[in-house]
Amino acid sequence: MTDSRDATPTGGPVSPSTSVLRPLGPDEVRLVGGFWAEKQELNATTIINHCLTWMERIGWIGNFDRAADGSVAQHHDGIEFVDSEVYKLVEAMAWELGRTPNPVLERTYGSLVARIAAAQEPDGYLHTSFGRAGQAPRFSNLEWGHELYCFGHLFQAAVARVRTGHDDLIVDVARRLADLVYVEFGPGGRDAICGHPEIEPALAELGRALSEPRYLELARIFIERRGRKRLKTTLFQSSEYFLDDIPVRDADVLRGHAVRAEYLAAGAVDVATEFGDVGLLDAVKRQWANTLNGRTYLTGGVGSHHQNEEFGSDFELPADRAYAETCAAIGSVMLSWRLLLQTGEAKYADLIERTLLNAVLVSPREDGQAFYYSNTLHQRTLGSIPAENELSERAEASLRAPWFEVSCCPTNVARTLASVASYFATTTTAGVQIHQFGDLDIATSVNGSPVRVEVRTSGYPFDGHVSVTVDARDEIELAIRVPSWAEGADASVGGEKLVVDGGYVRCRRVFDPNEPLLLDLPMTPRLTYPDARIDALRGTAAVERGPLVLCVESTDLPGDAQVDAVRLNGAGATKTALGASVSVEIATPLAAAWPYNATRSADAASETVVELRPYFQWANRGPSTMRVFIPLAGD
Amino acid sequence: MTDSRDATPTGGPVSPSTSVLRPLGPDEVRLVGGFWAEKQELNATTIINHCLTWMERIGWIGNFDRAADGSVAQHHDGIEFVDSEVYKLVEAMAWELGRTPNPVLERTYGSLVARIAAAQEPDGYLHTSFGRAGQAPRFSNLEWGHELYCFGHLFQAAVARVRTGHDDLIVDVARRLADLVYVEFGPGGRDAICGHPEIEPALAELGRALSEPRYLELARIFIERRGRKRLKTTLFQSSEYFLDDIPVRDADVLRGHAVRAEYLAAGAVDVATEFGDVGLLDAVKRQWANTLNGRTYLTGGVGSHHQNEEFGSDFELPADRAYAETCAAIGSVMLSWRLLLQTGEAKYADLIERTLLNAVLVSPREDGQAFYYSNTLHQRTLGSIPAENELSERAEASLRAPWFEVSCCPTNVARTLASVASYFATTTTAGVQIHQFGDLDIATSVNGSPVRVEVRTSGYPFDGHVSVTVDARDEIELAIRVPSWAEGADASVGGEKLVVDGGYVRCRRVFDPNEPLLLDLPMTPRLTYPDARIDALRGTAAVERGPLVLCVESTDLPGDAQVDAVRLNGAGATKTALGASVSVEIATPLAAAWPYNATRSADAASETVVELRPYFQWANRGPSTMRVFIPLAGD
């Protein structure tokens, strides 16, 4: 069924033809224990199966069977982009199979790919919602049809298969479809783009993976076509929503629909890289910096408008209306990773860590069977518990839901967790770079010479002790990122202190495998104050601890107090096992008929100590109220 | 053309069969000068014509001609509820004609009504978007078709005609249509409701105006049918959006789409009144109070979500994302007025004043030729100037626009201004009550005996001196509202001090027409602090002056400073002609790559004095930034 031929994997999801840092393939880097390996195990044993079970039950996979047997126009389940969810699951399975061979999963995977392939039409077209009698014609609704978007996720699934050492059925399917798209939309074809970017980075990567310049060229064309206001707008969705307002290279900041913006920017980096387009790369770097400066939540989450799932204006970052879609956070990681590879600058790795640990990991429930789609930073009322067997709305004030009517996030989490080791380390001709912390085995080569690196932590991200052992014959440089939050970090080899330079400690030598580089990252909780321009956060502080953003959850408050009664005393915070304990006042708001008064309200308050816990873990203990930014007492 | 027969007007837009306070008809109360008369004059000379010209030009009125000649299914301009805009204009014209006879306007009005009437079908049905070959069938899309909503505005236009002394063509049209609706949706008819409430208060008022119990009964039925989750929801619009989540009498607060919520609540008061349903009336009073307490902006505006134009959660009142739709403010006035009539409680009149002067009057531009649809309380970037001849989006970051794709607000402003005198005074068997301040002539009767009252102000709302003269043969009670903001107000008659009791000064006597009641309302600017639970406003204060909310506008700042640099020194405010001067710091935000810091930002700042001006006047001097709530220096 899965007619595997050998392919030589290079890199993970992203493998540019030229870069400052070389990404490692799944055969070169593995998470072998600890926090991240547990998350990958949860993904392997639970999340992937959860996605498969749901999509079988509600007919999203069945759409492909009905497309194959000719009945899908009469009976199609779900909205017009559910194909993409199946593709993201196929991608997740491919990465997972590359991580850990598993005959049962291999059979499931092969069967699923065969059902997809059976739905492909003779000319290569493949979408379950378009083109048949009784359906809208192909490419008749580029604004909202998500056809090219779905194709993009199919291409990324194929890339995962190639990068894990196979060139088999899904790759054939992707190749035939991409060839059709090239004819339809390439030079001399339709002068058009998709409402939802995604095919741009996907085509670039498929082109890289299959050494097919036409796909790269088409990615370039799609990027260049953007910004001409050709996509038809609606009462609610402007050209900005579609990122069709101005050319990519002319924009100063990410805007519009957050997921679309991140995916498009990622594709623009790919195109800039492959075509040596320095101007385009600089434009995306500028957009990244301005987005970080004014449009990013403390968690790394992006997109503050529920309306259209859009970015807000600069400094418009309300905690209680944070949309901060899980997929937008994943898109942000995709973008930062591409920029890290192109620049080697630690700030991109800093944002990846912040985003993965806080804005992405908050999505799955601890048991892996429910997810957040949007991720508020302030829950004012006790959330409801979603029905176990019904599709949930995506922005409900509820606990995590098993599945959504639009369910892009669970499968996006699955493919990200399955390939997350890719983001931890890189090589150059000089040596090895460690960007993220986890229990990691690296087996690669530097300048043709084999190098093994073992990274071990004593409980990261909760504990800051990191030990790195290098086994290499020749002298190499080991670079380890020291996060920007880790002021006072201590690094040494054999008693020799190392200094931080440009966000990394660097040590060049012939390493003794028995003498690890030791890094000690401070885990003392620290108060973080928002910029005065963020109106929604004035007079508050958050508490961070290592790479984790903490939060106060009503579950940890005395009695039936809710988080909006809590005022943080500025006296500092004390480390606990997972979070921090802080002194707070619990205020009793004065009753009033009109919430605007001639005097500043002076609520009665009692002092107590409460524990703040990691934000990503919130709402795992039943309905609660929660906030990340806590009003300061006395303000 | 306008086949006028005499009808006896009682009351303005609202005339309940029973109430604590009796509303006055257009023949009983007139604004004769000053601020409000100027607004009515602007409406008469400019706004009404502006609406007429636009709707002729873009074919919304032409829809009726094409409906009459059978071509509208082939060519219909605008979305499916543009009929309602024409009806609101007809209503505005009727009130205006009742205020000031004008042969030119009377001809224009008659011609417009005739074109509408010509489109009515033989069975009484009247809608330009439904029911013909090539159109969707009648009542086939109750969620989104807005058919009954449009009918409601036609009914209100007919009520305006009846209440200004006519029973002519528009009234006939309305009667025939209402009869059809009764058959279609009344007892034994379709068990259904409209997605957008409006027909409920309109049917109730038409029933009152025409003494037709079937219309009142149908209003009752529509109110009672709500809350059964029968309207089909979408990915984005829940049952709460439609106010179909729970029965009206079970709700504790207004929620969902703000305009729909206010209109529905107004209709519920009407039904509760006519059917003696104390439980229903109490439910709406409770909803009003809870909405005031947690879901109302300082301006009286409501609806903090752009997403779905909805109410937010309690205390979710961000200034920069205030949607605060003009129509929702008008709906709030409609509701408060009904509750004032039923209770006589000053708090309802307080909210009417706040809302009219700040949340409604901010909509029209000073010249009456452009409007805000949504009304932010914080403009962060310089708005753009909308195209003069194009339809604008409703929530753009722009200055006021001439017309919108959805253009409910301009015509709503027009009908409100034309009938605004209705909200100023009432009578009881004991006497006369003055609820709002303006230069007002009242000629009515109390217990069958004629009473004349003259209210004169020396420039209200900018100045607080009010003089009230009563000319009546018998002893009567004069009650004058003392606004809740007017602490220290001074009231006297002939040197005798009067005390405030329940929000009114009351004086019972045989009045001497040469001895006015004098009221002096303090106009000293006052700082107003938001409740600590409004996160978005923490650490800020607003300045109010009399009934007006002030704002700082960049136009009034030195150099090219923008409002986000302004910090208010708490030292108080000094009265200026229209606003207040305050001492502020102008801060220069520190540049930073990441807006969350280990220390609270200490921006460099310079002190200066700036003038704050009335919020409702903002953005009349070109693009500017603006904020109502100003961060406090030193916080």
PDB file of C-alpha atoms in Angstrom, chain A residues 322-427:
ATOM      1  CA  ALA A 322      -7.384  37.941  23.308  1.00  0.00           C
ATOM      2  CA  TYR A 323      -8.350  35.747  20.395  1.00  0.00           C
ATOM      3  CA  ALA A 324      -4.793  34.417  20.173  1.00  0.00           C
ATOM      4  CA  GLU A 325      -5.796  31.522  17.982  1.00  0.00           C
ATOM      5  CA  THR A 326      -3.759  28.377  18.473  1.00  0.00           C
ATOM      6  CA  CYS A 327      -3.116  28.179  14.719  1.00  0.00           C
ATOM      7  CA  ALA A 328      -1.851  31.760  14.648  1.00  0.00           C
ATOM      8  CA  ALA A 329       0.679  30.842  17.339  1.00  0.00           C
ATOM      9  CA  ILE A 330       1.752  27.863  15.259  1.00  0.00           C
ATOM     10  CA  GLY A 331       2.037  30.153  12.239  1.00  0.00           C
ATOM     11  CA  SER A 332       4.202  32.475  14.320  1.00  0.00           C
ATOM     12  CA  VAL A 333       6.521  29.561  15.163  1.00  0.00           C
ATOM     13  CA  MET A 334       6.680  28.667  11.461  1.00  0.00           C
ATOM     14  CA  LEU A 335       7.677  32.226  10.624  1.00  0.00           C
ATOM     15  CA  SER A 336      10.186  32.683  13.447  1.00  0.00           C
ATOM     16  CA  TRP A 337      11.846  29.385  12.610  1.00  0.00           C
ATOM     17  CA  ARG A 338      12.385  30.416   8.999  1.00  0.00           C
ATOM     18  CA  LEU A 339      13.867  33.741  10.137  1.00  0.00           C
ATOM     19  CA  LEU A 340      16.076  32.005  12.681  1.00  0.00           C
ATOM     20  CA  LEU A 341      17.466  29.740   9.966  1.00  0.00           C
ATOM     21  CA  GLN A 342      18.130  32.737   7.735  1.00  0.00           C
ATOM     22  CA  THR A 343      19.750  34.937  10.388  1.00  0.00           C
ATOM     23  CA  GLY A 344      20.962  32.871  13.325  1.00  0.00           C
ATOM     24  CA  GLU A 345      19.604  35.604  15.613  1.00  0.00           C
ATOM     25  CA  ALA A 346      18.526  34.490  19.067  1.00  0.00           C
ATOM     26  CA  LYS A 347      15.442  36.724  19.187  1.00  0.00           C
ATOM     27  CA  TYR A 348      13.649  34.415  16.812  1.00  0.00           C
ATOM     28  CA  ALA A 349      14.407  31.389  18.996  1.00  0.00           C
ATOM     29  CA  ASP A 350      13.271  33.392  22.048  1.00  0.00           C
ATOM     30  CA  LEU A 351       9.873  33.962  20.485  1.00  0.00           C
ATOM     31  CA  ILE A 352       9.603  30.323  19.396  1.00  0.00           C
ATOM     32  CA  GLU A 353      10.145  29.191  22.982  1.00  0.00           C
ATOM     33  CA  ARG A 354       7.692  31.693  24.423  1.00  0.00           C
ATOM     34  CA  THR A 355       5.086  30.805  21.839  1.00  0.00           C
ATOM     35  CA  LEU A 356       5.420  27.046  21.949  1.00  0.00           C
ATOM     36  CA  LEU A 357       5.335  26.799  25.733  1.00  0.00           C
ATOM     37  CA  ASN A 358       2.588  29.303  26.355  1.00  0.00           C
ATOM     38  CA  ALA A 359       0.481  30.036  23.280  1.00  0.00           C
ATOM     39  CA  VAL A 360       0.574  26.588  21.653  1.00  0.00           C
ATOM     40  CA  LEU A 361       0.715  24.214  24.622  1.00  0.00           C
ATOM     41  CA  VAL A 362      -2.234  25.931  26.271  1.00  0.00           C
ATOM     42  CA  SER A 363      -4.438  24.475  23.537  1.00  0.00           C
ATOM     43  CA  PRO A 364      -4.476  20.728  24.318  1.00  0.00           C
ATOM     44  CA  ARG A 365      -6.019  19.560  27.554  1.00  0.00           C
ATOM     45  CA  GLU A 366      -3.668  17.535  29.752  1.00  0.00           C
ATOM     46  CA  ASP A 367      -5.294  14.311  28.547  1.00  0.00           C
ATOM     47  CA  GLY A 368      -5.001  15.309  24.881  1.00  0.00           C
ATOM     48  CA  GLN A 369      -8.708  14.902  24.186  1.00  0.00           C
ATOM     49  CA  ALA A 370      -9.872  18.506  24.088  1.00  0.00           C
ATOM     50  CA  PHE A 371      -8.456  21.758  22.774  1.00  0.00           C
ATOM     51  CA  TYR A 372      -8.674  25.525  22.906  1.00  0.00           C
ATOM     52  CA  TYR A 373      -9.145  27.207  19.566  1.00  0.00           C
ATOM     53  CA  SER A 374      -8.876  30.773  20.851  1.00  0.00           C
ATOM     54  CA  ASN A 375      -6.827  31.417  23.964  1.00  0.00           C
ATOM     55  CA  THR A 376      -7.965  34.168  26.264  1.00  0.00           C
ATOM     56  CA  LEU A 377      -5.575  35.637  28.823  1.00  0.00           C
ATOM     57  CA  HIS A 378      -8.417  36.565  31.150  1.00  0.00           C
ATOM     58  CA  GLN A 379     -11.456  34.423  31.854  1.00  0.00           C
ATOM     59  CA  ARG A 380     -14.008  36.484  33.769  1.00  0.00           C
ATOM     60  CA  THR A 381     -16.750  33.917  34.271  1.00  0.00           C
ATOM     61  CA  LEU A 382     -16.668  30.226  35.017  1.00  0.00           C
ATOM     62  CA  GLY A 383     -16.488  28.526  31.647  1.00  0.00           C
ATOM     63  CA  SER A 384     -18.973  25.855  30.680  1.00  0.00           C
ATOM     64  CA  ILE A 385     -18.032  22.275  29.912  1.00  0.00           C
ATOM     65  CA  PRO A 386     -18.544  21.553  26.203  1.00  0.00           C
ATOM     66  CA  ALA A 387     -20.597  18.566  25.149  1.00  0.00           C
ATOM     67  CA  GLU A 388     -18.389  15.533  24.632  1.00  0.00           C
ATOM     68  CA  ASN A 389     -20.022  14.440  21.394  1.00  0.00           C
ATOM     69  CA  GLU A 390     -20.974  17.697  19.738  1.00  0.00           C
ATOM     70  CA  LEU A 391     -19.080  20.133  17.610  1.00  0.00           C
ATOM     71  CA  SER A 392     -18.259  23.272  19.564  1.00  0.00           C
ATOM     72  CA  GLU A 393     -18.074  26.864  18.431  1.00  0.00           C
ATOM     73  CA  ARG A 394     -14.548  28.076  18.234  1.00  0.00           C
ATOM     74  CA  ALA A 395     -14.659  31.076  20.520  1.00  0.00           C
ATOM     75  CA  GLU A 396     -17.046  29.966  23.230  1.00  0.00           C
ATOM     76  CA  ALA A 397     -16.477  30.880  26.849  1.00  0.00           C
ATOM     77  CA  SER A 398     -15.970  27.258  27.688  1.00  0.00           C
ATOM     78  CA  LEU A 399     -13.357  24.812  28.768  1.00  0.00           C
ATOM     79  CA  ARG A 400     -11.419  23.050  26.022  1.00  0.00           C
ATOM     80  CA  ALA A 401     -13.663  21.295  23.520  1.00  0.00           C
ATOM     81  CA  PRO A 402     -13.224  17.849  21.930  1.00  0.00           C
ATOM     82  CA  TRP A 403     -13.823  19.130  18.423  1.00  0.00           C
ATOM     83  CA  PHE A 404     -15.006  22.238  16.605  1.00  0.00           C
ATOM     84  CA  GLU A 405     -17.185  23.054  13.640  1.00  0.00           C
ATOM     85  CA  VAL A 406     -14.039  24.715  12.286  1.00  0.00           C
ATOM     86  CA  SER A 407     -11.397  22.457  13.731  1.00  0.00           C
ATOM     87  CA  CYS A 408      -8.068  23.644  12.391  1.00  0.00           C
ATOM     88  CA  CYS A 409      -6.347  23.755  15.762  1.00  0.00           C
ATOM     89  CA  PRO A 410      -6.302  20.127  17.009  1.00  0.00           C
ATOM     90  CA  THR A 411      -4.665  18.768  13.852  1.00  0.00           C
ATOM     91  CA  ASN A 412      -2.298  21.726  13.775  1.00  0.00           C
ATOM     92  CA  VAL A 413      -1.244  20.909  17.341  1.00  0.00           C
ATOM     93  CA  ALA A 414      -0.775  17.267  16.313  1.00  0.00           C
ATOM     94  CA  ARG A 415       1.534  18.001  13.392  1.00  0.00           C
ATOM     95  CA  THR A 416       3.469  20.568  15.431  1.00  0.00           C
ATOM     96  CA  LEU A 417       4.063  18.233  18.380  1.00  0.00           C
ATOM     97  CA  ALA A 418       5.068  15.365  16.084  1.00  0.00           C
ATOM     98  CA  SER A 419       7.740  17.526  14.452  1.00  0.00           C
ATOM     99  CA  VAL A 420       8.656  19.768  17.377  1.00  0.00           C
ATOM    100  CA  ALA A 421      12.168  18.329  17.797  1.00  0.00           C
ATOM    101  CA  SER A 422      13.015  20.021  14.486  1.00  0.00           C
ATOM    102  CA  TYR A 423      13.005  23.390  16.219  1.00  0.00           C
ATOM    103  CA  PHE A 424      15.547  22.505  18.912  1.00  0.00           C
ATOM    104  CA  ALA A 425      18.910  22.516  17.191  1.00  0.00           C
ATOM    105  CA  THR A 426      20.804  23.357  14.011  1.00  0.00           C
ATOM    106  CA  THR A 427      24.294  23.027  12.626  1.00  0.00           C
TER     107      THR A 427
END
